[in-house]
Short mmCIF file of C-alpha atoms and ligand atoms in Angstrom, two decimals:
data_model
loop_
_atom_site.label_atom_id
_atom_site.label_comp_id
_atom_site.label_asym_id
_atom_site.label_seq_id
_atom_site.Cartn_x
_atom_site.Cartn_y
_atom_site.Cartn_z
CA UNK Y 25 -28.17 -7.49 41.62
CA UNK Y 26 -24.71 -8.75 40.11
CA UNK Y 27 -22.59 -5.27 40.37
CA UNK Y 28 -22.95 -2.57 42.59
CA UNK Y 29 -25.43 0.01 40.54
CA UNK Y 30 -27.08 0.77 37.08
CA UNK Y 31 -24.87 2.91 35.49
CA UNK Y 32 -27.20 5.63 33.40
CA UNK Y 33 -25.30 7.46 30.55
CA UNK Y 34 -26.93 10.17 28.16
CA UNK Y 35 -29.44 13.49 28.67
CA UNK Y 36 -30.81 15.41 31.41
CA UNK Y 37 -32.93 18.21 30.45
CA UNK Y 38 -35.31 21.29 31.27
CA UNK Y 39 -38.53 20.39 29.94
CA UNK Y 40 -40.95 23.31 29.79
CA UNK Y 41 -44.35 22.51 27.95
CA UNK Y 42 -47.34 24.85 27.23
CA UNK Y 43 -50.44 23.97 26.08
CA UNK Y 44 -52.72 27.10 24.65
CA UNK Y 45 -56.29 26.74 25.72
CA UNK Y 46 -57.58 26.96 22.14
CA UNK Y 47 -56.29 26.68 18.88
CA UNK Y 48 -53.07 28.25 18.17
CA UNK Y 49 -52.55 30.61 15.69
CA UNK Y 50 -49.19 32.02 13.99
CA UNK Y 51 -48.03 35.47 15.00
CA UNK Y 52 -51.09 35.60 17.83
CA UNK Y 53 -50.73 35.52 21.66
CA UNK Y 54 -52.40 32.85 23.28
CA UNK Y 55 -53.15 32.08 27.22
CA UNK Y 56 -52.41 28.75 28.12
CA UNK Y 57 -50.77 26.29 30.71
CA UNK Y 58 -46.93 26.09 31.06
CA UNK Y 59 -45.22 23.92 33.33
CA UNK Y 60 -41.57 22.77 33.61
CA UNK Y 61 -40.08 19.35 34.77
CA UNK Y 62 -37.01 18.09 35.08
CA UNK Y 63 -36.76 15.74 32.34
CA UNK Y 64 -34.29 14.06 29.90
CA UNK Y 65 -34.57 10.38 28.44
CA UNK Y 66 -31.23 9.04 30.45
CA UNK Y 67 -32.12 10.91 33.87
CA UNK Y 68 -35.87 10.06 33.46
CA UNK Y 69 -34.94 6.06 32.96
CA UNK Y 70 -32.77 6.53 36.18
CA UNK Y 71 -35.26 8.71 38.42
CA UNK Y 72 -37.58 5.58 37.56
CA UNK Y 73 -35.21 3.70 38.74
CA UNK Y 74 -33.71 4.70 41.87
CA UNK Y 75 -38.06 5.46 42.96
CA UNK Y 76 -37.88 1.67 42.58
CA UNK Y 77 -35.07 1.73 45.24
CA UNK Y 78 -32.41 0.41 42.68
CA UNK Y 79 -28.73 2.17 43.26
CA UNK Y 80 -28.10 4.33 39.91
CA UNK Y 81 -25.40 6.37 39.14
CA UNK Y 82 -26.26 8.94 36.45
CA UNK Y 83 -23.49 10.64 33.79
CA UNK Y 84 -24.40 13.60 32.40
CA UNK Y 85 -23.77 17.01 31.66
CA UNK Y 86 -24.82 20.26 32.90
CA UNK Y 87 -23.63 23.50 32.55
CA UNK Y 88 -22.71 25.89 35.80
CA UNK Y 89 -25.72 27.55 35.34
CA UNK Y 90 -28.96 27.72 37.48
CA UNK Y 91 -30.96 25.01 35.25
CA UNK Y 92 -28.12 22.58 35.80
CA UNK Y 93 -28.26 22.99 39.32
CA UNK Y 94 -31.78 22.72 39.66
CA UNK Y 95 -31.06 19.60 37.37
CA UNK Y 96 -28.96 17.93 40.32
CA UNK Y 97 -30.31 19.01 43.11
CA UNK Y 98 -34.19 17.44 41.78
CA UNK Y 99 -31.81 13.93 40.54
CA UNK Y 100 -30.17 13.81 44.03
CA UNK Y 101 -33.26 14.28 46.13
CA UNK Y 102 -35.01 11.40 44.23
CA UNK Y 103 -32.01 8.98 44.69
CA UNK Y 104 -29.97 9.58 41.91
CA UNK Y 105 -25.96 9.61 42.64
CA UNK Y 106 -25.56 12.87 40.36
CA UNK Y 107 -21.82 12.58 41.64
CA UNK Y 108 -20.08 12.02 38.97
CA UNK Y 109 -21.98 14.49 36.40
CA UNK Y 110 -19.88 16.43 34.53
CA UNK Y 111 -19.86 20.48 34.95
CA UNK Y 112 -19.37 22.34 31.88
CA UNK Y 113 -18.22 26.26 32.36
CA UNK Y 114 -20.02 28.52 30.15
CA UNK Y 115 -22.45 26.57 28.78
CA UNK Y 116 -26.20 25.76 28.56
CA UNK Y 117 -27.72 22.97 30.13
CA UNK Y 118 -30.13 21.48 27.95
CA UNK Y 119 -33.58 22.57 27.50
CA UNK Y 120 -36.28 21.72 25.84
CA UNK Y 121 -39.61 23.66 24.51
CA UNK Y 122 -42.77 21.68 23.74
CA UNK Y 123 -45.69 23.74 22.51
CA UNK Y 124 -49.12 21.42 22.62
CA UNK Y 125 -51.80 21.65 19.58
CA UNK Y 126 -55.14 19.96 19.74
CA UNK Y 127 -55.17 16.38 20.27
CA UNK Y 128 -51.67 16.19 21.24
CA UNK Y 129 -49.83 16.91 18.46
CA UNK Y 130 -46.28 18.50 19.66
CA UNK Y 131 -43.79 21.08 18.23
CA UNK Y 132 -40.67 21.23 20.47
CA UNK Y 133 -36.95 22.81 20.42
CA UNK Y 134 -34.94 20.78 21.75
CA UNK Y 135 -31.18 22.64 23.22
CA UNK Y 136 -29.11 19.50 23.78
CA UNK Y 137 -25.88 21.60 22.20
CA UNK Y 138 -24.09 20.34 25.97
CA UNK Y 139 -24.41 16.39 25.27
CA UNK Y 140 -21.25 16.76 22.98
CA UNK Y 141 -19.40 17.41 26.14
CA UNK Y 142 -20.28 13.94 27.42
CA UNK Y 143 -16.92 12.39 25.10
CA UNK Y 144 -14.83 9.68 25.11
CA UNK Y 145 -12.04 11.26 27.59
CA UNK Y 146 -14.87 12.10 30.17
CA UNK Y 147 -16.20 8.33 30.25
CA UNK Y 148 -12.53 6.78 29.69
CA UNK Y 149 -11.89 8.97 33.18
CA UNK Y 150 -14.86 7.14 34.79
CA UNK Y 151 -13.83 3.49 33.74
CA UNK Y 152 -13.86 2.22 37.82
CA UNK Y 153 -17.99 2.80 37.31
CA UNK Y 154 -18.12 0.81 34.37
CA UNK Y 155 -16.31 -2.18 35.97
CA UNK Y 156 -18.72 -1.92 39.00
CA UNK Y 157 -21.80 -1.63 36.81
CA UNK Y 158 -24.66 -4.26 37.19
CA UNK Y 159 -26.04 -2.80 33.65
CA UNK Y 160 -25.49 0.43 31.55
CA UNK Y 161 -28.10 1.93 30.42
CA UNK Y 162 -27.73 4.93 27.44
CA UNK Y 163 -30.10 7.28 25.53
CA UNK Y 164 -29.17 8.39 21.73
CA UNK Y 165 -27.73 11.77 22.97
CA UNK Y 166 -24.60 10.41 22.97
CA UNK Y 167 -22.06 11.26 19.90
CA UNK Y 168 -20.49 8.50 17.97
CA UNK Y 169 -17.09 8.63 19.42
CA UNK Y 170 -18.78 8.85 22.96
CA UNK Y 171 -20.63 5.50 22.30
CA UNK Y 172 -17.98 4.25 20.66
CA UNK Y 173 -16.22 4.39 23.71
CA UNK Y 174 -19.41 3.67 26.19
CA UNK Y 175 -19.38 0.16 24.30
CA UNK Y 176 -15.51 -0.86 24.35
CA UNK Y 177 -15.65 -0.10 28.19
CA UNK Y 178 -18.96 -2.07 28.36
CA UNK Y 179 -17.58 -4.97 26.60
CA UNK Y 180 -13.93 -4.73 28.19
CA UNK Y 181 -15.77 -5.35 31.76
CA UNK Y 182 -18.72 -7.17 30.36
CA UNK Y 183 -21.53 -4.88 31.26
CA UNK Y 184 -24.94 -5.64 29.85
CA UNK Y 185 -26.27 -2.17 27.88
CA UNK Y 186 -29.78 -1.39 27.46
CA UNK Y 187 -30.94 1.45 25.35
CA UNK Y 188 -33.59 4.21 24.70
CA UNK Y 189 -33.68 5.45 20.97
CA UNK Y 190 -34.69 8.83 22.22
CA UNK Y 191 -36.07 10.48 19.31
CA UNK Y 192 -36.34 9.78 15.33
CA UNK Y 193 -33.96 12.22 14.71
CA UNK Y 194 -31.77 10.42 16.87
CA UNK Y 195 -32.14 7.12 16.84
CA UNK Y 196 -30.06 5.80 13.44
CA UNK Y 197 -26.85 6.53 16.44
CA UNK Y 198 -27.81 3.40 17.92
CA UNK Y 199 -28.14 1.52 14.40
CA UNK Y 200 -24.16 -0.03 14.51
CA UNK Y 201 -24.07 -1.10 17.74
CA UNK Y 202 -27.24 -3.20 17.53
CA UNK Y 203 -25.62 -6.54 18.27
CA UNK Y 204 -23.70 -5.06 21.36
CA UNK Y 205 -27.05 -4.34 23.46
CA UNK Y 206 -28.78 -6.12 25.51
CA UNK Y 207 -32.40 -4.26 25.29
CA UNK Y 208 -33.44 -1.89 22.93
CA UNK Y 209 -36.64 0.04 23.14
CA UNK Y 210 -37.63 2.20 20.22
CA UNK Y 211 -41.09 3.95 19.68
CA UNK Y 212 -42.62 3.52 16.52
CA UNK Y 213 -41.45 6.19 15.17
CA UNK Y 214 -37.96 5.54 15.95
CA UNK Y 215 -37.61 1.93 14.10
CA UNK Y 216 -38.34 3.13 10.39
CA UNK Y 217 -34.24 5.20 11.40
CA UNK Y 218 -33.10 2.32 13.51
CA UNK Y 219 -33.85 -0.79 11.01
CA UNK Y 220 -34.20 1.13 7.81
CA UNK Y 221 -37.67 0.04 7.20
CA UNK Y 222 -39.45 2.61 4.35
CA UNK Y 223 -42.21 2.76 7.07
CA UNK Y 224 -42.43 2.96 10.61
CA UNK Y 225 -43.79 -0.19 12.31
CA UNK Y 226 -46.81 0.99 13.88
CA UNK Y 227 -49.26 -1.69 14.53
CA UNK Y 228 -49.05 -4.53 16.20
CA UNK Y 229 -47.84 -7.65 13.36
CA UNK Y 230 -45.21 -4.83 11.73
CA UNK Y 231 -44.55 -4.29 15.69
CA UNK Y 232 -44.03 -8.15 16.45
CA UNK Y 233 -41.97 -8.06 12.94
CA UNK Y 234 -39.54 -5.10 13.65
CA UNK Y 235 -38.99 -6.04 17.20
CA UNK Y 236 -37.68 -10.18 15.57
CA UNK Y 237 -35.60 -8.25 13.30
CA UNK Y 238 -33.58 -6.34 15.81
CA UNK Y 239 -33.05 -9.56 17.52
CA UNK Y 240 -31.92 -10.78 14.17
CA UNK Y 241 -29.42 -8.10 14.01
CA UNK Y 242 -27.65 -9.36 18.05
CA UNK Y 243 -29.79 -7.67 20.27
CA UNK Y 244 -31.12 -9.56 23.12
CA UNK Y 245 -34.34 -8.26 23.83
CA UNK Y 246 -36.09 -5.69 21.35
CA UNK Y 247 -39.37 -3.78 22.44
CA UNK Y 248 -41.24 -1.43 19.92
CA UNK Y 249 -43.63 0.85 22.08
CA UNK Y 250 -46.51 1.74 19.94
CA UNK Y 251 -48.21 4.17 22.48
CA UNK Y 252 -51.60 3.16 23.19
CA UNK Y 253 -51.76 0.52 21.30
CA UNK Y 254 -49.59 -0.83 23.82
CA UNK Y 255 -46.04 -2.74 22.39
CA UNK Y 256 -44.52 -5.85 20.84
CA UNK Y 257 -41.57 -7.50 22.02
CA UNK Y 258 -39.00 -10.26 20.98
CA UNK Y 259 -36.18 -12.49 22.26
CA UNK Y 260 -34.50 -15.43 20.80
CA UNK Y 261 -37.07 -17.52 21.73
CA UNK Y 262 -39.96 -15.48 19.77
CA UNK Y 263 -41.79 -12.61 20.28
CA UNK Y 264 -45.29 -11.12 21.47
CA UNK Y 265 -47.78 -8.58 21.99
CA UNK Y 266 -48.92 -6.70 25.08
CA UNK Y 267 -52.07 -4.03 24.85
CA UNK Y 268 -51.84 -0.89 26.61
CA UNK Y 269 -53.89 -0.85 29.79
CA UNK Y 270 -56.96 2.02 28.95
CA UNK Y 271 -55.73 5.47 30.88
CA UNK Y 272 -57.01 8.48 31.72
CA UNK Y 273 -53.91 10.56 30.12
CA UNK Y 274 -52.98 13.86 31.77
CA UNK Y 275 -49.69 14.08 30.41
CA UNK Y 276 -47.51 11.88 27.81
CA UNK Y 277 -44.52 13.13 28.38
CA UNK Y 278 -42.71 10.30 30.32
CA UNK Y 279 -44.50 7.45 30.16
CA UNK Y 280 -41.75 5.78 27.23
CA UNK Y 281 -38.89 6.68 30.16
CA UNK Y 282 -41.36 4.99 32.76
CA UNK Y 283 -42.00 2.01 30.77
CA UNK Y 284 -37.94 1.29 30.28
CA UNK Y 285 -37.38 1.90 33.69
CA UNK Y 286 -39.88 -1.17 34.73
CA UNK Y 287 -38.62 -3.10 32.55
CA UNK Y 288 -35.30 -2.65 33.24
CA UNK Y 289 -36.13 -2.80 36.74
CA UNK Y 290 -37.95 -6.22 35.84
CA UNK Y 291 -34.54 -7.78 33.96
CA UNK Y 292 -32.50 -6.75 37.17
CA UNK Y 293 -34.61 -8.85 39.53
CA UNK Y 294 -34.85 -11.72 36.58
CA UNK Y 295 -38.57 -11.95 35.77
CA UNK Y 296 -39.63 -13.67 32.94
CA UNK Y 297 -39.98 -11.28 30.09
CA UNK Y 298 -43.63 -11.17 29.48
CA UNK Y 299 -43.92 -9.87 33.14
CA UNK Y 300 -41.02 -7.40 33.00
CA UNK Y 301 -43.67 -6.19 29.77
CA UNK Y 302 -46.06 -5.80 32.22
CA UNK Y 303 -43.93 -3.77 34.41
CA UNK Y 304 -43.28 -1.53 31.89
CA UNK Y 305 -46.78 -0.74 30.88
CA UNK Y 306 -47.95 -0.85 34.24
CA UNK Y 307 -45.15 2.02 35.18
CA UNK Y 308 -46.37 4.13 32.26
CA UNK Y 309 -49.84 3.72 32.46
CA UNK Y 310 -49.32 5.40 36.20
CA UNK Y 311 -47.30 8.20 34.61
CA UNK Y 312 -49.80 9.39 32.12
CA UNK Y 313 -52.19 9.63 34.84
CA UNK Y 314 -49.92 12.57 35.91
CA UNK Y 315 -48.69 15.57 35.29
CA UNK Y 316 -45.61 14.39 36.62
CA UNK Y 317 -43.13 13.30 33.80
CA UNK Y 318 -41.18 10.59 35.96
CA UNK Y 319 -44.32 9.90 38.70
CA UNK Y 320 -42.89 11.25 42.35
CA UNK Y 321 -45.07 8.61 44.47
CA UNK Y 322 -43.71 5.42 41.95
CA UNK Y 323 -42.10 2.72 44.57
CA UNK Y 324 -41.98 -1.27 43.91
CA UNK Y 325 -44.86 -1.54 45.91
CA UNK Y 326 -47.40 0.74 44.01
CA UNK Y 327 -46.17 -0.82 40.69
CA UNK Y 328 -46.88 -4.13 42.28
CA UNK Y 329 -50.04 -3.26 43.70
CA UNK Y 330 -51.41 -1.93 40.21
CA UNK Y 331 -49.92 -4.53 38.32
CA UNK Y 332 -52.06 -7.41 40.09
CA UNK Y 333 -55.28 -4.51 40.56
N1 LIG N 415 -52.37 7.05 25.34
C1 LIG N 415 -51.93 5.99 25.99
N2 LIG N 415 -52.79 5.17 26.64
C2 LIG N 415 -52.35 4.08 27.32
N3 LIG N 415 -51.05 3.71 27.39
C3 LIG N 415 -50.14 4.45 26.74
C4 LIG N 415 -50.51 5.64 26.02
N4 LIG N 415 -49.39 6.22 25.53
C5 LIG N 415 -48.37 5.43 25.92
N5 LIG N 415 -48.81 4.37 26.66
C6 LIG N 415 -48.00 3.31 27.29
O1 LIG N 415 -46.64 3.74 27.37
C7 LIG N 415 -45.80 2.87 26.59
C8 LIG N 415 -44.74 3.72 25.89
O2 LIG N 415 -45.40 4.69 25.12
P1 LIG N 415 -44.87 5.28 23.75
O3 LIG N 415 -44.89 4.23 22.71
O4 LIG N 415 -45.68 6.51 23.51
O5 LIG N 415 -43.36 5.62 24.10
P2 LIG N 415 -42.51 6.92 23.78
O6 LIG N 415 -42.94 7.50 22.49
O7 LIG N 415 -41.10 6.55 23.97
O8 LIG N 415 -42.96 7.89 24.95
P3 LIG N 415 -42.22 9.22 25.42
O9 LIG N 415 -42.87 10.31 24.62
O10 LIG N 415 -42.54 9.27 26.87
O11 LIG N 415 -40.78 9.03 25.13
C9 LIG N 415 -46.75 2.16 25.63
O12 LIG N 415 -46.23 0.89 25.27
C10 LIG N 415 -48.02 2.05 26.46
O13 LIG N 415 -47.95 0.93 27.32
MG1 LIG N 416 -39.20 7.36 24.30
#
């Protein structure tokens, strides 16, 4: 690796999910199953990571409250260097609340009030990691003038910057500073913000078609995940498709994290990009077999040993 770690900028979160054990109804209490992981797109992508013994640094912020600590202390123990995260006094780390219907449709509340905090002075003060960076990697949590910043730092020391769209809601952040990433990996439902196409790409020629266009508009590498239909995926010299390998799912939440984090694992040992693809779904597939949203048993070699099963 050319650099000293993968810098990871953007979320982490308190994910609690509950999934009612029959149909929900307004107003009514329901029974159910709750758990809580320690999530977030940015400190998901770099648990995946450092389980795939790569150095990562992660910047984020967390508030002096029990949550956050629970936050770092979970990040540290699986690798992560949480040294750096910023502490913010009297205020909430982020949480999130998922509530499960049948088949898997989601309503969640998402807290991420904190992210703001993450600004331009904060990563201006932390410009030594960004000259020692292999490759940045950044979730859509970030505010304008914090990318902003991210990418003047990232193209002062010439820092290759991959990047999660994170959400729909989210994901139009990213939209100006296309040409400045290396990898970008949007759902479908995140290109329809990101390219303003009147429809998300969601099967697998619009796929092929929306990932050539991002590469028309300077990035590198553009994936569109389309779940479990699997993903398509272009560079400059064309583009493809890869199916999803046929899981038994236990949990979604995850496997988009688990699939950058191969890949990006993949581009920082330079494999040739179909098989970084393979990485990717290979990583996820694992991670929907578990409750677990980043998998705690992922190392290089189970990822290796499923990807040639
Ligand atoms: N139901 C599924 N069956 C098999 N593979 C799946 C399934 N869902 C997702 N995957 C795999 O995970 C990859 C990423 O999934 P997806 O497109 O859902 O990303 P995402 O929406 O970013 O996920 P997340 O909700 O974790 O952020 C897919 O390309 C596919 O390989
Ligand atoms: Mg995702």
């Amino acid at each position: 690796m050319d650099g000293e770690f993968v810098l990871v900028v953007g979320s982490a979160v308190l994910e609690i999910s509950g999934r009612t054990r029959r149909r929900l109804q307004p107003g009514a209490r329901q029974y159910g199953h709750i758990h809580a992981s320690v999530s977030g797109v940015a400190r998901n992508i770099a648990e995946n990571l450092a389980r795939l013994d790569i150095e990562t640094v992660l910047l984020s912020a967390i508030a002096d409250d029990d949550i956050g600590q629970h936050l770092i202390t979970h990040s540290t123990r699986a690798g992560i260097d949480c040294r750096h995260m910023l502490r913010v006094n009297g205020a909430h780390t982020a949480t999130s609340m998922l509530l499960y219907e049948a088949e898997d449709s989601c309503t969640r509340v998402d807290d991420l009030s904190i992210a703001d905090s993450l600004d331009s002075d904060y990563l201006l003060e932390h410009e030594w990691l960004f000259e020692k960076a292999a490759l940045i990697v950044i979730d859509a949590t970030l505010s304008a003038d914090a990318l902003e910043t991210l990418f003047e730092l990232a193209g002062l020391h010439q820092v290759r910057v991959c990047a999660d769209p994170t959400s729909p809601l989210m994901a139009s952040r990213m939209t100006p500073f296309i040409a400045n990433l290396y990898l970008i990996v949007p759902n479908a439902s995140e290109t329809a913000a990101l390219c303003s196409l009147d429809a998300p790409a969601t099967e697998r020629d619009s796929a092929i078609g929306t990932a050539q266009q991002l590469v028309n508009m300077g990035a590198n590498i553009a994936v569109v995940t389309l779940g479990e239909q699997g993903l398509a995926y272009a560079d400059s010299s064309g583009g493809g498709y890869i199916r999803a390998i046929h899981t038994e799912v236990v949990d979604t939440s995850g496997a988009g994290d688990a699939f950058s984090g191969a890949v990006i694992f993949g581009i920082l040992n330079d494999v040739p990009i179909d098989e970084a693809m393979r990485l990717g779904v290979t990583a996820a597939s694992l991670t929907l077999e578990s409750e677990d949203t980043v998998l705690q048993s992922l190392s290089q070699e189970l990822l290796y040993d499923e990807l040639s099963a």
